[in-house]
XYZ file of C-alpha atoms in Angstrom:
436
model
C 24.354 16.099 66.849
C 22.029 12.677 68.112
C 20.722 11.211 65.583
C 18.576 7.804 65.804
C 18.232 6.184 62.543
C 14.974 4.063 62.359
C 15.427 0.779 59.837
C 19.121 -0.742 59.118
C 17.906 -1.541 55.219
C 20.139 -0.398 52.418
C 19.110 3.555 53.214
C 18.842 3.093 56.773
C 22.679 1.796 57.631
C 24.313 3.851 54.359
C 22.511 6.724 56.011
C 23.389 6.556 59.703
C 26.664 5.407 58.729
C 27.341 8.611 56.548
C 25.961 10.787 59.213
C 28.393 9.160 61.596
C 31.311 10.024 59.049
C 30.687 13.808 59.954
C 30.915 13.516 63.326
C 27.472 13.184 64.797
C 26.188 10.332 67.297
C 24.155 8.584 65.385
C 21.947 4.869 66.953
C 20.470 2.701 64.708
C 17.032 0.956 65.721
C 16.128 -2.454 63.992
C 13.614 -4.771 65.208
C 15.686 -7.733 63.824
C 17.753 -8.887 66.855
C 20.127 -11.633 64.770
C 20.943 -8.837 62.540
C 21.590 -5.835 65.202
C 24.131 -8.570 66.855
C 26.097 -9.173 63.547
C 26.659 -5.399 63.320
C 27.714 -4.707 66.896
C 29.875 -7.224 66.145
C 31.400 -5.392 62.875
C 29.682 -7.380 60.524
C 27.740 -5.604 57.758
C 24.953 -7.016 56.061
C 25.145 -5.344 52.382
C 26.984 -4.498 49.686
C 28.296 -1.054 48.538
C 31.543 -0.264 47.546
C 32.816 1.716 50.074
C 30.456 1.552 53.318
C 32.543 -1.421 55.339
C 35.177 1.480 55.545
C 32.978 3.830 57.083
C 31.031 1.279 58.512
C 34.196 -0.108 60.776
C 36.024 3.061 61.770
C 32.316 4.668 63.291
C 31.695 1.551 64.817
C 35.391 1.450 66.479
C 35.142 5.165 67.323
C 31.395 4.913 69.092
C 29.717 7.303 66.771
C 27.755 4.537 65.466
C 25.943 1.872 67.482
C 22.883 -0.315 67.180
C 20.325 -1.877 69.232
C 16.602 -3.072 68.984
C 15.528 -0.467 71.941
C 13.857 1.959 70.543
C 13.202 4.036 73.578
C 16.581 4.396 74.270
C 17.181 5.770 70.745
C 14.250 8.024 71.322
C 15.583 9.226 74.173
C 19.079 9.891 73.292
C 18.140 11.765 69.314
C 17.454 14.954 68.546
C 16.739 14.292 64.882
C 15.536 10.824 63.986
C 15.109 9.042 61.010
C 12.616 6.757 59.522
C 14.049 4.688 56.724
C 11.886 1.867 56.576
C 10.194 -0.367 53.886
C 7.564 0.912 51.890
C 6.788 -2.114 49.437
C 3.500 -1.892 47.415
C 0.364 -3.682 48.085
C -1.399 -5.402 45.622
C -2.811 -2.421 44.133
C 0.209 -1.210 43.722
C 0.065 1.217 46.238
C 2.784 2.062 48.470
C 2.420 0.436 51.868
C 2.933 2.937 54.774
C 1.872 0.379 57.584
C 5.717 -0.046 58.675
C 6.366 4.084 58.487
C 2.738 4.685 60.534
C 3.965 1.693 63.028
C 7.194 3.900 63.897
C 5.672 6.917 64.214
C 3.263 5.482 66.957
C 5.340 3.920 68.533
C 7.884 6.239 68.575
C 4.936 8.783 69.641
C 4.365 6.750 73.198
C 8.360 7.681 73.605
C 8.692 11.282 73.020
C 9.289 13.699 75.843
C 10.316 16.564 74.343
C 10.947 18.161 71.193
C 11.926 15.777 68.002
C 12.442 16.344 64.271
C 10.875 13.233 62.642
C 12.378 12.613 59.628
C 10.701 10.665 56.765
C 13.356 9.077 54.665
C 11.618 6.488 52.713
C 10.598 7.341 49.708
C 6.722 8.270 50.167
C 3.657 8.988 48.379
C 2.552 12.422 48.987
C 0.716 13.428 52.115
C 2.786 10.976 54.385
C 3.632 13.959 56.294
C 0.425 14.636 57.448
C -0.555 11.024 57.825
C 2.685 11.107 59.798
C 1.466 14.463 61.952
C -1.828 12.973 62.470
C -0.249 10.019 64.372
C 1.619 11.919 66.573
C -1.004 14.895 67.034
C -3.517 11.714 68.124
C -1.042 10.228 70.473
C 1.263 12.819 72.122
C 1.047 16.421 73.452
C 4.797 16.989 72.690
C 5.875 19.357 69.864
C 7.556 17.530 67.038
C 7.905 18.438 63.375
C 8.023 15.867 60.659
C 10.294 16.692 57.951
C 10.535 14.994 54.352
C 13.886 14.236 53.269
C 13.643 11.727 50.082
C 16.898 10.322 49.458
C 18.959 10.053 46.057
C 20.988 7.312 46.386
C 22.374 4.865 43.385
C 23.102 1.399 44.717
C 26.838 0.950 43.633
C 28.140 5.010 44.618
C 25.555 5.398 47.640
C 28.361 6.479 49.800
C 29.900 8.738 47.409
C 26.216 10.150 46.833
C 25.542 11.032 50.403
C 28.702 12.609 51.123
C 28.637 14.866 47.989
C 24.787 15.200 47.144
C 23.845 16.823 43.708
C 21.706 18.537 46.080
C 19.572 17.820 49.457
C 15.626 17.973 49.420
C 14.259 19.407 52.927
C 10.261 19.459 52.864
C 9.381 21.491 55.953
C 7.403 24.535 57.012
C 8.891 24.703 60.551
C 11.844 27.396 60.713
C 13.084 25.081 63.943
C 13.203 22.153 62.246
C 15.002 24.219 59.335
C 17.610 25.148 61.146
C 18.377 21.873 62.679
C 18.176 20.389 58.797
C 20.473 22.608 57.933
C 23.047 22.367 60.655
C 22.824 18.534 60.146
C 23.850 18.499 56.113
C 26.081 21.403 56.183
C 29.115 19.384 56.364
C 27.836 17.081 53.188
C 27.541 20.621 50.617
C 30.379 22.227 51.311
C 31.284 22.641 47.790
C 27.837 25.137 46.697
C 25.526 22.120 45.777
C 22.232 23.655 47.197
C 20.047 22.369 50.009
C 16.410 22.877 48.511
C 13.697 23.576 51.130
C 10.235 23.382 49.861
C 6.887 22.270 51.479
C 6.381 18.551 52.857
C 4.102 17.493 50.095
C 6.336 19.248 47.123
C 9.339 17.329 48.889
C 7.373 13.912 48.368
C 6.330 14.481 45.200
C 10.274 15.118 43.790
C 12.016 12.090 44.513
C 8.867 9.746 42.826
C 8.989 12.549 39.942
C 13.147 12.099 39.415
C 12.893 8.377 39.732
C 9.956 8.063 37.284
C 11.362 10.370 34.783
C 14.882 8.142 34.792
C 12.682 5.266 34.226
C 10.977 6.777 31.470
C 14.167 7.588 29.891
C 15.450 4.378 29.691
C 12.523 2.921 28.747
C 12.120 5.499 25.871
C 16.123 4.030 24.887
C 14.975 0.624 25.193
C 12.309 1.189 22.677
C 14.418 3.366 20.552
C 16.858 0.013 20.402
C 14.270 -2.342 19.373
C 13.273 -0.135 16.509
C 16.818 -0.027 15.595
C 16.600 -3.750 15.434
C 13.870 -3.279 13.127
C 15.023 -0.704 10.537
C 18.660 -1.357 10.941
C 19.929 1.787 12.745
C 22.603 1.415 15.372
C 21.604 2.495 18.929
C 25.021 3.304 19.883
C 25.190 5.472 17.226
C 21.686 7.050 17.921
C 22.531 7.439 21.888
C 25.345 9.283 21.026
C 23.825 11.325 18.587
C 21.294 12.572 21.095
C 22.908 12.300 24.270
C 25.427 15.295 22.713
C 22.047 17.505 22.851
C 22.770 19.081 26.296
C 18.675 19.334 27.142
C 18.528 15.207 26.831
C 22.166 14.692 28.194
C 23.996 11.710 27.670
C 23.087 9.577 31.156
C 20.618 7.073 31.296
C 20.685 6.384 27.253
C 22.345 3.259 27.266
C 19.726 0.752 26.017
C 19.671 -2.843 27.522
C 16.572 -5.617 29.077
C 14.901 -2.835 31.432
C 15.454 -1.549 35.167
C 15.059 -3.184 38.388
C 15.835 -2.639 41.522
C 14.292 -1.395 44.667
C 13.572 1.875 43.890
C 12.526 2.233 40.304
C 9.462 -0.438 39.962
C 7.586 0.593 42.674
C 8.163 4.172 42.902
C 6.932 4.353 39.295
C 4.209 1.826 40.091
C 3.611 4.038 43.232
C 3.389 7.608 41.348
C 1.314 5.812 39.036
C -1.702 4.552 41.508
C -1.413 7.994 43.735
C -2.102 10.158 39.828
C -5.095 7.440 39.768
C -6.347 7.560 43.496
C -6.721 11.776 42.715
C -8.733 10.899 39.153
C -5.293 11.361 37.092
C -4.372 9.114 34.301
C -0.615 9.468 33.955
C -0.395 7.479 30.945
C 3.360 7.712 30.200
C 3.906 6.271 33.870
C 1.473 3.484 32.596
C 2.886 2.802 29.074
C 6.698 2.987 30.871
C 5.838 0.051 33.209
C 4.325 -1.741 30.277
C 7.095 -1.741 28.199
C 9.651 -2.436 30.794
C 7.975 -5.866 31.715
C 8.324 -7.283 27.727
C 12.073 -5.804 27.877
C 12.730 -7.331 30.849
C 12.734 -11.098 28.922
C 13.636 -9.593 25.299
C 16.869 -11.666 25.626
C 14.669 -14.487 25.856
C 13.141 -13.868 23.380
C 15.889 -13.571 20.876
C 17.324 -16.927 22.459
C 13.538 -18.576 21.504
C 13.665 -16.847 18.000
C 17.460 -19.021 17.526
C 16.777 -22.092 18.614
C 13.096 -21.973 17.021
C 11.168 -22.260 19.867
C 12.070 -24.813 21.262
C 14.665 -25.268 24.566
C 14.564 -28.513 25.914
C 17.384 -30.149 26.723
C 19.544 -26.576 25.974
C 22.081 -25.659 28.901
C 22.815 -22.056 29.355
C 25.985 -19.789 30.969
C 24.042 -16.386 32.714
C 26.668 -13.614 33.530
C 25.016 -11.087 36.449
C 22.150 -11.379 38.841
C 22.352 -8.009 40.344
C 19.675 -5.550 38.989
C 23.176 -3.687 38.445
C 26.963 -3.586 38.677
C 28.397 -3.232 41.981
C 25.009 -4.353 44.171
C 24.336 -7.977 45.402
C 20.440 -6.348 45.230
C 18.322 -8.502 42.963
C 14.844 -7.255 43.615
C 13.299 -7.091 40.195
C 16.166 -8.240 38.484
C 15.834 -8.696 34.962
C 18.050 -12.160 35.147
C 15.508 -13.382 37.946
C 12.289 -13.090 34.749
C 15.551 -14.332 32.167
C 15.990 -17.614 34.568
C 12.072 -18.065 35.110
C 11.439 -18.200 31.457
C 14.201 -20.215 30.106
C 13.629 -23.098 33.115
C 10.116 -22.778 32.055
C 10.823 -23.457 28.398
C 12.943 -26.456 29.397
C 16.306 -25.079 29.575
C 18.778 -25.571 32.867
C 21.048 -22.797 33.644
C 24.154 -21.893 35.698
C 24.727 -18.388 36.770
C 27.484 -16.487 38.286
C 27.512 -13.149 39.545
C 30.507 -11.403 41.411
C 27.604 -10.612 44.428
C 24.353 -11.810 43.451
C 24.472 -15.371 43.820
C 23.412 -15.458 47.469
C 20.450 -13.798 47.291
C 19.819 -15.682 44.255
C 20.053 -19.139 46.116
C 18.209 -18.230 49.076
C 15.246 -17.711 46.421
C 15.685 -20.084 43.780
C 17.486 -22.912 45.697
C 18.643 -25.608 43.371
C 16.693 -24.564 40.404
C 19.848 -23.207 38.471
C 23.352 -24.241 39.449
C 25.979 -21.508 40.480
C 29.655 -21.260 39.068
C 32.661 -20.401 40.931
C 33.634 -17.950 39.027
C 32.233 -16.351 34.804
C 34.652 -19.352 32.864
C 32.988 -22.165 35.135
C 29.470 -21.168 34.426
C 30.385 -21.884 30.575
C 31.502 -25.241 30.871
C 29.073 -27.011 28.586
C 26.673 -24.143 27.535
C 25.020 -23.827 24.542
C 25.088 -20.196 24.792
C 26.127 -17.600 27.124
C 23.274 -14.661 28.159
C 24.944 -11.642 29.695
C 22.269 -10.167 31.682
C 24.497 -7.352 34.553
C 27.339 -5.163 32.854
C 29.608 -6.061 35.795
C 33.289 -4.570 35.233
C 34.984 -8.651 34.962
C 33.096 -9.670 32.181
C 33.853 -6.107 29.784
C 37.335 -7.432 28.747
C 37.023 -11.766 29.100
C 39.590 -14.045 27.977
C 37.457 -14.777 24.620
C 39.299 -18.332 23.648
C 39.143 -19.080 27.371
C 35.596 -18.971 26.614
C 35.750 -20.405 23.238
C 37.541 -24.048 24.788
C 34.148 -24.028 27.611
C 30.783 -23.070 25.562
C 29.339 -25.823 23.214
C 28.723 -23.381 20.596
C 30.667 -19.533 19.966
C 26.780 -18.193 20.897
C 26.169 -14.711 23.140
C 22.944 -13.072 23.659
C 23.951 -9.957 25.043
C 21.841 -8.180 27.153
C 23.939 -4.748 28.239
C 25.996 -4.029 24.788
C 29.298 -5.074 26.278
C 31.280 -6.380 23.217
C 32.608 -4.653 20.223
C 30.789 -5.849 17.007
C 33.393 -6.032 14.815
C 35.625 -7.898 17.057
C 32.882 -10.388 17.884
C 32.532 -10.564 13.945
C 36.983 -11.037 13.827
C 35.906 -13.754 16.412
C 33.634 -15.621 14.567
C 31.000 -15.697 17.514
C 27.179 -15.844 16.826
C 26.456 -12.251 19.055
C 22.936 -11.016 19.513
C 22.622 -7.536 21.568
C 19.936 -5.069 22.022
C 19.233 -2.595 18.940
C 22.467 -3.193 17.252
C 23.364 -5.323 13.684
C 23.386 -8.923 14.346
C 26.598 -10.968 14.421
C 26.134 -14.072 12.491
């Protein structure tokens, strides 16, 4: 099939590039012209385990191509995708100004039939916002399908190939059929394809990422009582997770989520419950409590050194909201940084993908290590703040001749107590006993 793929972000280009994989032509349309010449050239502008393979072998076999024309990829799709930004506005809000944009634009192009495809995650009644701009601008028949999309930055390769399942909103039987021809390939295996209506279609993706939210935030609350009334969250998680209606995913307590997807779809859900006279007051209380856990790391580092920072030097490990992602947006380590500079501290941070992105933000207000044993090299204290892979199983009296003090605040529950006790290290994690 022709597929044009509207937006090279991190869905955009996983997405065409997947949809390439199975064989299909598939263009990809971005407005940014230095960025559409790196990846003719082969050069991909992410991270994700996984995608430069793809990426490079649909690229050298002309299933995948880019360019900023988008009447040519108009032209040329049967199916095309919008997978563009929808950031929220200051009321929270999701803003649809870059979606609407497309769909005018690519209104003036149409000259014959087209599934539009909206792939960004939405608030519901995009469709029809979607519809209206074409029904005010074209005579052409087109159908506009919603298609949320489920990937986890880190496996978002592995996701799209073999989907838990695929979310179709649609009332058109043409644009059905064309849906379904296009992910056959991807749920071979039985995982179902789940047609519903446009708005219903919407609604699940903000629903699923809210409710993950909520679940971690519920963990993160159940840790800091443990901190309280000395329990043991690892022994709680597990305790619950074996109950097969709570499962044992997203249970493992730490300093909140971040992300792209996350924040402001739960932010999003939130304002569109209060825009139709709902007060979704979970939504509310979940957002709430993931902004104080966020810097609970900091404030465990305040409680040690009594308040007061100045002059203290400190190692970060991670930047990434997450392992295997150079994303930071929301990052907890970005509010971590922000607090402790604030308080008086310096820091120097290294991440195994982060620290770009990082430095194109923050410039020279931390310093960046070469690699996790340079960034302890003088540190009061080390503050673990991503659960990266490298820094499960360090070299612990490689670390010992570099930090000023034996002093982790542990932000993801990556150590072993009793060997940090064996160790003699001062260790401080989230809703388990203290090591001192």
């Amino acid at each position: 099939m022709k597929i044009a793929v509207i937006g090279t972000g991190y869905v955009g280009l996983v997405t065409g590039t997947c949809l390439a994989e199975t064989g299909n032509n598939v263009i990809c349309v971005d407005i940014d012209e230095a960025k559409v010449q790196k990846m003719q050239h082969g050069i991909i502008p992410i991270y994700e385990p996984g995608l430069d393979v793809l990426f490079h072998r649909n690229i050298a076999q002309q299933r995948l191509t880019f360019t900023t024309d988008l009447a040519i990829a108009v032209h040329e799709a049967q199916i095309i995708f919008m997978a563009l930004p929808t950031p929220p506005g200051g009321d929270g809000a999701a803003d649809l100004s870059y979606i609407l944009g497309a769909a005018k634009d690519i209104s003036k192009l149409v000259t014959e039939y087209k599934v539009i495809v909206n792939k960004s995650t939405v608030p519901v009644g995009t469709a029809d916002k979607v519809q209206a701009v074409f029904t005010a601008h074209t005579d052409v028949e087109i159908d506009v399908v919603s298609n949320p999309e489920f990937l986890r930055e880190g496996v978002a390769v592995e996701d799209f190939m073999k989907p838990d399942r695929v979310v179709i909103g649609t009332g058109s039987e043409k644009a059905k059929k064309l849906m379904s021809e296009l992910y056959a390939p991807y749920v071979r295996q039985g995982n179902p394809v789940l047609f519903m209506d446009e708005r219903s279609s919407e609604l699940t993706k903000y629903a699923a990422n809210s409710f993950l939210a909520t679940k971690i935030t519920f963990m993160n609350e159940i840790a800091n009582l443990c901190e309280i009334v000395g329990a043991d969250v690892d022994a709680v998680r597990k305790g619950i997770g074996s109950d097969d209606r709570i499962g044992k995913r997203f249970l493992f307590p730490g300093i909140g989520y971040g992300g792209s997807c996350f924040p402001k779809d739960v932010q999003a859900l939130a304002k569109s419950a209060d825009e139709h006279a709902y007060d979704f007051q979970i939504l509310k209380a979940v957002m709430d409590v993931n902004e104080r856990q966020k810097v609970v790391l900091v404030d465990k580092v305040l409680k040690y050194y009594k308040g007061d920072l100045k002059g203290k030097h400190f190692a970060l490990w991670g930047l990434a909201f997450k392992p295997e992602t150079d994303d930071i947006r929301e990052a907890p380590a970005l509010y971590i940084i922000d607090h402790l500079v604030k308080n008086g501290a310096t820091v120097t941070a290294f991440d195994p993908e982060g620290m770009k992105n990082v430095q194109a933000i923050l410039g020279d207000k931390i310093k960046f290590a070469k690699d996790q044993y340079d960034a302890l090299s003088g540190a009061d204290a080390l503050l673990i703040a991503t659960e990266w892979s490298v820094f499960r199983n360090p070299d612990f009296e490689r670390m010992e001749s570099s930090l000023t003090n034996k002093v982790i605040f542990d932000g993801r529950n990556l150590y072993d107590l009793q060997k940090m006790i064996d160790l003699g290290y001062y260790y401080n994690s989230i809703g388990r006993k203290l090591v001192d």
